[in-house]
Each structure stands twice: as C-alpha cells, then as structure tokens.
Coordinates of C-alpha atoms and ligand atoms in Angstrom, one line a residue:
X1 CA -6.3 81.8 -2.0
X2 CA -9.1 81.3 0.2
X3 CA -9.3 78.6 2.5
X4 CA -12.8 76.7 0.7
X5 CA -10.8 77.3 -2.2
X6 CA -7.5 75.4 -0.3
X7 CA -10.0 73.1 0.6
X8 CA -11.3 72.3 -2.6
X9 CA -7.8 71.8 -4.2
X10 CA -7.2 69.4 -1.3
X11 CA -9.9 67.2 -2.5
X12 CA -9.3 67.0 -6.0
X13 CA -5.5 66.1 -5.5
X14 CA -6.6 63.7 -2.6
X15 CA -8.9 61.7 -5.2
X16 CA -6.3 62.2 -8.4
X17 CA -3.8 60.5 -5.9
X18 CA -6.0 57.7 -4.9
X19 CA -7.1 57.2 -8.6
X20 CA -2.9 57.2 -9.7
X21 CA -2.4 54.8 -6.5
X22 CA -5.0 52.3 -7.8
X23 CA -3.6 52.1 -11.0
X24 CA 0.4 52.0 -10.3
X25 CA 1.0 47.9 -10.9
X26 CA 4.1 47.7 -9.4
X27 CA 5.6 48.7 -5.6
X28 CA 8.1 51.2 -7.3
X29 CA 5.7 53.2 -9.5
X30 CA 2.7 53.0 -6.2
X31 CA 6.2 54.8 -4.0
X32 CA 6.4 57.5 -7.1
X33 CA 3.1 58.6 -7.1
X34 CA 2.9 59.2 -3.3
X35 CA 6.0 60.9 -3.2
X36 CA 5.0 63.0 -6.3
X37 CA 1.7 64.2 -3.9
X38 CA 3.2 63.7 -0.1
X39 CA 7.4 64.4 -1.3
X40 CA 8.8 67.4 0.1
X41 CA 8.4 69.2 -3.2
X42 CA 5.1 67.0 -3.5
X43 CA 1.7 68.6 -4.8
X44 CA 0.3 68.4 -1.0
X45 CA 3.4 70.0 0.5
X46 CA 3.1 72.9 -2.1
X47 CA -0.3 74.3 -0.6
X48 CA 1.6 74.6 2.8
X49 CA 2.8 77.9 1.2
X50 CA -1.2 79.2 0.7
X51 CA -2.2 78.1 3.9
X52 CA 0.6 80.2 5.6
X53 CA -0.7 83.7 3.8
X54 CA -4.5 82.7 5.2
X55 CA -5.8 84.6 7.9
X56 CA -5.1 83.1 11.1
X57 CA -8.5 82.0 11.9
X58 CA -8.6 80.2 8.8
X59 CA -5.8 78.1 9.3
X60 CA -6.9 75.5 11.6
X61 CA -9.1 74.8 9.1
X62 CA -6.8 74.7 6.5
X63 CA -4.3 72.6 8.6
X64 CA -7.1 69.7 9.1
X65 CA -8.3 70.1 5.4
X66 CA -4.2 69.2 4.7
X67 CA -3.8 66.5 7.3
X68 CA -7.2 64.8 5.8
X69 CA -6.0 65.1 2.3
X70 CA -2.4 63.7 3.5
X71 CA -3.8 60.3 5.5
X72 CA -6.3 59.6 2.6
X73 CA -3.1 59.4 0.5
X74 CA -0.9 57.9 2.9
X75 CA -4.1 55.0 3.2
X76 CA -4.5 54.6 0.0
X77 CA -0.5 53.5 -0.5
X78 CA -0.6 51.3 2.1
X79 CA -3.5 49.3 1.1
X80 CA -2.5 49.2 -2.7
X81 CA 0.8 48.1 -1.4
X82 CA -0.8 45.4 0.6
X83 CA -2.8 44.6 -2.8
X84 CA 0.2 44.5 -4.6
X85 CA 2.3 42.3 -2.3
X86 CA -1.1 40.1 -2.3
X87 CA -0.6 39.7 -5.8
X88 CA 2.7 39.0 -6.2
X89 CA 2.7 36.3 -3.8
X90 CA -0.4 35.0 -5.3
X91 CA 1.3 34.8 -8.9
X92 CA 4.4 33.4 -7.3
X93 CA 2.2 30.3 -5.6
X94 CA 0.7 29.6 -8.8
X95 CA 3.8 29.5 -10.7
X96 CA 5.5 27.3 -8.2
X97 CA 2.6 25.0 -7.8
X98 CA 4.1 21.5 -6.8
X99 CA 2.2 18.5 -7.8
X100 CA 2.7 16.2 -5.1
X101 CA 1.0 13.8 -6.8
X102 CA 3.5 13.1 -9.6
X103 CA 6.1 10.4 -9.4
X104 CA 9.1 11.5 -8.0
X105 CA 12.0 11.5 -10.8
X106 CA 14.4 8.9 -10.0
X107 CA 18.3 10.4 -9.9
X108 CA 19.7 6.7 -10.1
X109 CA 21.8 5.1 -7.5
X110 CA 24.9 5.9 -7.9
X111 CA 28.2 3.3 -8.7
X112 CA 31.8 3.3 -8.0
X113 CA 33.4 3.8 -11.4
X114 CA 34.0 1.0 -13.3
X115 CA 37.8 0.9 -13.1
X116 CA 37.8 1.6 -9.3
X117 CA 35.2 -1.4 -9.4
X118 CA 38.0 -3.8 -11.1
X119 CA 40.5 -2.1 -8.8
X120 CA 38.8 -3.3 -5.7
X121 CA 38.3 -6.5 -7.2
X122 CA 41.6 -7.6 -7.8
X123 CA 43.2 -5.6 -4.9
X124 CA 40.8 -8.4 -2.8
X125 CA 42.0 -11.5 -4.3
X126 CA 45.5 -10.3 -3.3
X127 CA 44.3 -9.5 0.6
X128 CA 42.9 -13.2 0.3
X129 CA 46.1 -14.5 -0.2
X130 CA 47.6 -12.5 2.6
X131 CA 49.0 -9.3 0.6
X132 CA 48.6 -5.6 2.2
X133 CA 48.0 -2.5 0.8
X134 CA 50.9 0.0 0.8
X135 CA 51.0 3.0 -0.7
X136 CA 53.6 5.9 -2.4
X137 CA 53.8 9.3 -3.7
X138 CA 52.5 10.0 -7.6
X139 CA 55.3 12.7 -7.5
X140 CA 58.5 10.9 -7.1
X141 CA 62.3 11.1 -7.1
X142 CA 64.4 10.3 -9.7
X143 CA 65.8 8.0 -7.3
X144 CA 62.8 6.1 -6.4
X145 CA 61.7 5.5 -9.7
X146 CA 64.6 5.0 -11.6
X147 CA 68.0 4.8 -9.8
X148 CA 67.1 2.4 -6.7
X149 CA 65.2 0.1 -9.1
X150 CA 68.7 -0.5 -11.0
X151 CA 68.2 2.1 -14.0
X152 CA 71.5 3.3 -14.0
X153 CA 71.4 7.4 -14.7
X154 CA 71.4 7.7 -18.6
X155 CA 70.7 3.8 -19.2
X156 CA 68.8 3.4 -22.4
X157 CA 66.1 1.4 -20.0
X158 CA 64.7 4.5 -19.0
X159 CA 63.4 5.1 -22.1
X160 CA 61.3 2.0 -22.2
X161 CA 59.0 4.7 -19.8
X162 CA 58.5 7.7 -21.3
X163 CA 58.8 10.0 -18.3
X164 CA 57.0 13.4 -17.5
X165 CA 59.7 15.2 -16.0
X166 CA 58.6 17.7 -13.1
X167 CA 61.9 19.2 -12.0
X168 CA 65.8 17.8 -12.4
X169 CA 64.8 15.5 -9.3
X170 CA 61.0 15.0 -9.7
X171 CA 58.9 13.3 -12.0
X172 CA 55.4 11.7 -12.4
X173 CA 55.7 8.1 -11.3
X174 CA 55.9 5.6 -14.4
X175 CA 55.2 3.1 -12.4
X176 CA 54.0 1.5 -9.0
X177 CA 58.1 -0.1 -8.8
X178 CA 59.2 2.6 -6.6
X179 CA 56.8 1.4 -3.7
X180 CA 58.6 -1.7 -3.5
X181 CA 61.8 0.1 -2.4
X182 CA 60.1 2.8 0.1
X183 CA 58.7 -0.5 1.8
X184 CA 61.7 -2.8 1.9
X185 CA 63.3 0.7 3.7
X186 CA 60.3 1.3 5.9
X187 CA 59.2 -2.4 7.1
X188 CA 61.0 -5.8 8.3
X189 CA 61.1 -8.6 6.6
X190 CA 59.5 -10.8 5.3
X191 CA 57.1 -8.2 3.5
X192 CA 54.1 -9.3 1.4
X193 CA 52.5 -6.4 -0.2
X194 CA 50.7 -5.1 -3.3
X195 CA 50.3 -1.2 -4.2
X196 CA 47.6 0.0 -6.3
X197 CA 48.3 3.6 -7.2
X198 CA 47.8 6.1 -10.3
X199 CA 51.1 5.9 -12.6
X200 CA 52.1 8.5 -15.5
X201 CA 53.4 8.2 -18.9
X202 CA 53.6 10.1 -22.2
X203 CA 51.8 7.6 -24.2
X204 CA 48.1 7.9 -25.6
X205 CA 46.3 5.6 -28.1
X206 CA 43.4 3.0 -28.0
X207 CA 45.3 1.2 -25.4
X208 CA 47.8 3.3 -23.6
X209 CA 46.6 6.5 -21.4
X210 CA 48.7 9.0 -20.1
X211 CA 47.5 8.3 -16.6
X212 CA 46.4 5.0 -15.8
X213 CA 46.4 2.3 -13.0
X214 CA 48.9 -0.4 -11.7
X215 CA 48.9 -3.0 -8.7
X216 CA 52.4 -3.6 -7.9
X217 CA 52.9 -7.0 -5.9
X218 CA 56.3 -7.6 -4.0
X219 CA 57.1 -10.6 -1.7
X220 CA 60.7 -10.5 -0.2
X221 CA 61.7 -13.5 2.8
X222 CA 63.6 -16.2 2.8
X223 CA 63.5 -19.1 0.2
X224 CA 61.8 -16.9 -1.8
X225 CA 61.6 -18.8 -5.6
X226 CA 60.2 -18.5 -8.9
X227 CA 57.6 -21.0 -8.1
X228 CA 56.1 -19.1 -5.4
X229 CA 55.7 -16.4 -8.0
X230 CA 54.1 -18.7 -10.6
X231 CA 51.9 -20.2 -7.8
X232 CA 50.5 -16.9 -6.6
X233 CA 49.8 -15.8 -10.4
X234 CA 47.9 -18.9 -11.5
X235 CA 45.9 -18.4 -8.1
X236 CA 45.4 -15.0 -8.7
X237 CA 44.2 -15.6 -12.5
X238 CA 41.7 -18.3 -11.4
X239 CA 40.2 -15.9 -8.8
X240 CA 40.1 -13.5 -11.1
X241 CA 39.3 -15.2 -14.7
X242 CA 37.8 -18.0 -13.1
X243 CA 38.8 -21.6 -12.1
X244 CA 41.3 -23.8 -14.7
X245 CA 42.3 -20.3 -16.8
X246 CA 46.0 -21.1 -17.5
X247 CA 49.0 -18.7 -17.2
X248 CA 52.3 -18.6 -19.1
X249 CA 55.5 -16.9 -18.6
X250 CA 57.6 -15.5 -21.7
X251 CA 61.3 -14.2 -21.0
X252 CA 61.3 -10.4 -20.6
X253 CA 63.7 -7.3 -19.2
X254 CA 62.7 -5.3 -16.5
X255 CA 66.2 -3.7 -14.9
X256 CA 64.7 -4.5 -11.5
X257 CA 64.1 -8.2 -11.8
X258 CA 66.3 -10.9 -12.9
X259 CA 65.0 -13.2 -14.2
X260 CA 62.1 -10.9 -15.5
X261 CA 58.8 -12.3 -17.5
X262 CA 56.0 -11.1 -19.2
X263 CA 53.0 -12.9 -18.1
X264 CA 49.7 -14.1 -20.2
X265 CA 46.2 -15.4 -19.2
X266 CA 44.5 -17.7 -21.8
X267 CA 42.1 -15.8 -23.9
X268 CA 39.0 -15.4 -21.5
X269 CA 37.0 -14.7 -24.8
X270 CA 38.1 -18.1 -26.5
X271 CA 39.7 -20.0 -23.8
X272 CA 42.9 -20.2 -25.7
X273 CA 41.3 -21.3 -29.2
X274 CA 42.1 -18.3 -31.0
X275 CA 40.2 -15.1 -31.8
X276 CA 40.3 -11.2 -32.6
X277 CA 40.7 -9.9 -28.9
X278 CA 44.3 -12.4 -28.8
X279 CA 44.8 -11.8 -32.0
X280 CA 44.3 -15.7 -32.6
X281 CA 47.6 -16.3 -30.5
X282 CA 45.2 -17.7 -27.2
X283 CA 47.0 -15.8 -24.8
X284 CA 46.3 -11.9 -23.5
X285 CA 48.9 -10.2 -21.8
X286 CA 48.6 -8.8 -18.4
X287 CA 51.4 -8.2 -16.4
X288 CA 55.4 -7.7 -16.0
X289 CA 57.0 -9.7 -13.2
X290 CA 60.3 -11.6 -12.2
X291 CA 62.6 -12.1 -9.5
X292 CA 63.9 -9.1 -7.3
X293 CA 66.8 -7.9 -8.9
X294 CA 69.9 -8.5 -6.0
X295 CA 71.0 -4.9 -6.6
X296 CA 67.4 -3.8 -5.7
X297 CA 67.5 -5.7 -2.5
X298 CA 71.3 -4.2 -1.9
X299 CA 69.6 -0.6 -2.3
X300 CA 67.3 -1.2 0.6
X301 CA 69.8 -2.8 2.7
X302 CA 68.3 -5.9 2.3
X303 CA 71.4 -8.9 2.6
X304 CA 70.6 -10.7 -1.1
X305 CA 72.9 -13.5 -0.1
X306 CA 70.3 -14.8 2.6
X307 CA 67.1 -13.1 1.2
X308 CA 64.9 -13.2 -1.9
X309 CA 61.9 -11.9 -3.5
X310 CA 59.2 -11.8 -6.3
X311 CA 57.8 -8.7 -8.0
X312 CA 54.7 -8.4 -10.6
X313 CA 53.1 -5.3 -12.1
X314 CA 49.5 -5.4 -13.4
X315 CA 47.8 -2.8 -15.7
X316 CA 44.2 -2.4 -14.4
X317 CA 42.9 -0.8 -17.0
X318 CA 44.0 -3.5 -19.4
X319 CA 42.0 -6.1 -17.1
X320 CA 39.0 -3.8 -17.2
X321 CA 39.3 -3.8 -20.9
X322 CA 39.5 -7.3 -21.5
X323 CA 36.5 -8.0 -18.7
X324 CA 34.1 -5.2 -20.1
X325 CA 34.7 -5.5 -23.8
X326 CA 36.0 -1.7 -24.3
X327 CA 38.0 -1.3 -27.1
X328 CA 39.1 2.5 -26.4
X329 CA 41.1 3.0 -23.3
X330 CA 40.2 6.7 -23.3
X331 CA 36.6 5.8 -22.3
X332 CA 37.7 5.4 -19.0
X333 CA 38.4 8.8 -18.7
X334 CA 35.9 10.8 -20.2
X335 CA 33.4 11.0 -17.3
X336 CA 30.8 10.0 -20.0
X337 CA 27.7 9.3 -17.9
X338 CA 26.2 7.1 -20.7
X339 CA 29.3 4.6 -20.9
X340 CA 29.4 4.6 -16.9
X341 CA 26.2 3.8 -16.5
X342 CA 26.5 0.1 -17.9
X343 CA 28.5 -0.9 -15.3
Ligands
LIG1 C1 56.3 -2.0 -15.6 O1 55.8 -0.8 -15.5 C2 57.0 -2.9 -14.4 N1 56.8 -1.7 -13.6 C3 56.4 -3.7 -13.9 C4 56.5 -5.0 -13.0 C5 56.6 -4.8 -11.8 C6 57.7 -5.6 -13.7 C7 57.8 -5.5 -10.9 C8 58.7 -6.9 -12.8 C9 58.1 -6.2 -11.5 P1 55.3 -2.6 -18.0 O2 55.8 -1.0 -18.6 O3 54.9 -3.4 -19.0 O4 55.7 -2.7 -16.5 O5 53.6 -2.1 -17.5 C10 52.9 -3.0 -16.7 C11 51.8 -2.8 -17.1 O6 51.4 -1.5 -17.4 C12 51.2 -3.4 -18.9 O7 51.2 -4.8 -18.7 C13 50.3 -2.6 -19.6 O8 49.2 -3.6 -18.8 C14 49.9 -1.5 -18.6 N2 50.7 -0.3 -19.0 C15 51.7 0.0 -19.8 N3 51.7 1.5 -20.0 C16 50.3 1.2 -20.1 C17 49.9 2.9 -20.4 N4 50.3 4.1 -21.0 N5 48.2 2.7 -20.6 C18 47.7 1.7 -19.9 N6 48.3 0.2 -19.4 C19 49.8 0.7 -19.1

C-alpha cells in the first residue's frame, strides 16, 4: 500500500467512526464503536501492519496520519460521552421534577394504640390513689403462676385458665397475679402496687383473645379489710366511668383470694336501666377481686396472723371495648390503620 493510499484509508475510517459515534445513543454503544476502531484488533490498529511495510522515508508521514486518525476518533468519543451524559442528566431532571408549589402531603400525627391509651388512663387513676407500678416476666414458672397462688398441682382450678405451656416448668403467664407473689417476696410491707401487662390464654372469640392485657392490684398491710377493697374499687369506677357510677360485688372463686368476688359496674350505656350491651342486667363485669388468701401470704413469708391484703385483676380490653363500643376484641390486634385512626 502506498502512503497516500494509507492516508486516504485512515481519513475514511475516522470519518466513519465519527459518524457511528454520533449515532450511538448509549454509553456502552459508544465504547463498542471506539474499540472497533482503536482497540487491539481494531481497524486503525490493523493499518499499523501496512505502515511497517512502507519505505522508511514514508513512515513519518504515515505515522502522523495514524496519530491524526486516532485523536480524531478519541475526541469524537469524548465529546459523544459528554453529550450522552448531559442528555441523561436532562432526562433525569425532567423525570424527577419536584413541584415545590404543591401543598405538602400530610402523614397524620401518630397516636398511642387504643389499648395503650386506656391502659395509661387506668394506671394514672391508680397512681393518683398511691399505687406504684410493678412488673413481672411474661414467661413464668409454674410456681409463680399457679403454685404460690394456692393452685395445688393437678387441682381442677388450673383448668379455669387454658395455659400455653412452654416446658415442664415454663409457661406464658395466664394472668398478672404472679407479680403479687414476686412483689411480696422482694419488698417490705406495706405494699401498694399495680402491675399492668400482657397475659396469654388459649382462648379466642368475640370477647376473648389469646393475648390480652390485665392490670393487677395488690395492697398488703396491717388492718386491711374488704371495705378498703370496696372503697378503692368504688373510687376507681367513679374516676374511670364518671361520678355516681355504682359497683357491685358478686361472690366468686379464685384459689388465691378468700373471700373472692367478681365486680360489676353499672352499665355505662343505660346507667343501670338495662340494654343490649349489658344483656338487660344493668351491670357489666370488669374485674375479679378478693382478700389475699393467707396461704399466699405464707408462701411469701408474710405473717398472715398480723397482715392482711386485698387484690384485684381487671381486663384492659374489656374496659376499652365498653368505652369505645368495639364489639370484637380481635379488632385491637389486627393493626388495621382505618380502625386505629378512629381513636
Ligand atoms: C384472673 O385472671 C385473676 N387473676 C383476677 C384476680 C386478681 C382475681 C386478683 C382476684 C384477685 P379472670 O380469669 O376472671 O381472673 O380474668 C380477669 C379479667 O381478665 C376478666 O374479668 C376479663 O376482663 C379479662 N379476661 C379474661 N380472659 C380474657 C381473654 N381471653 N381475653 C380478654 N380478656 C380476658
């Protein structure tokens, strides 16, 4: 090949490369075009072989022509890349335009869960009466959940609460009453505590949930009587449901209290007249209570001849359902935003 021919060929190649680069509309495509011309086995590189065969006096001229072709293609490549990047940026800016004049989207203020709201209010009422909050574990031993509360092994009273058993000795507590024993063991008398918390039972229908919340109350000291229990619960009912709300005690049975009672409040919907909610009785059951059984005091090494106490346990969901007119307890645990946003 003559040097002039080589020069001409290089001119053609670089003009073609510049055209092809101009048409590449992806960065990858432009890189491929560049490699096709300038890569190790690219078209320009191939002409190096022809250069070697030229007479020595023509080589500088041919060398210059090759360098010219290379830099033309390099420059075209660089400027195409710049263009493509600019185009891409423009496209993104267009797609991601933020209209700062639009009104802000409101995310809504967060609120406590309805059960938590009720629980906080109940706790506050008892705190105003001088009760302190105590806590206990949700995974309990058989001893604290049953035995120390005067449920002997194999006693039928254990069937009053369907228990989730974990191992021979561990279970999910079925009530907050184990905190009574734990507190009596840990603190000096007199004791005046409430213990709010989650409890578990194998139980599920409109008014029963496998996980629910109770608030336990315990007061132990000298000269504590049933009338103190009645006065405390009457004050609680009036602060919770309104002045003048009456309560009544119905005889009941719990292994850890003697005597025991179920406590009803006057129906807050019909004020005792009788309605659908209270099944025409005029009363709604809200808690279990009683005088701490001497056997329970003895389990905690308390002299039952000298000290007495009362205890009560209420269901938080039951009160929330009453106050908020919720007919199905399971609604509280479904985390349905529409349901929760009502409270
Ligand atoms: C008890 O759990 C006793 N520990 C209460 C107690 C404490 C009595 C201290 C005496 C002294 P009971 O099983 O009745 O008692 O439950 C108390 C309250 O928990 C019930 O009145 C009810 O409001 C609520 N409750 C019981 N089971 C469920 C359930 N599966 N779902 C929702 N609430 C429940």
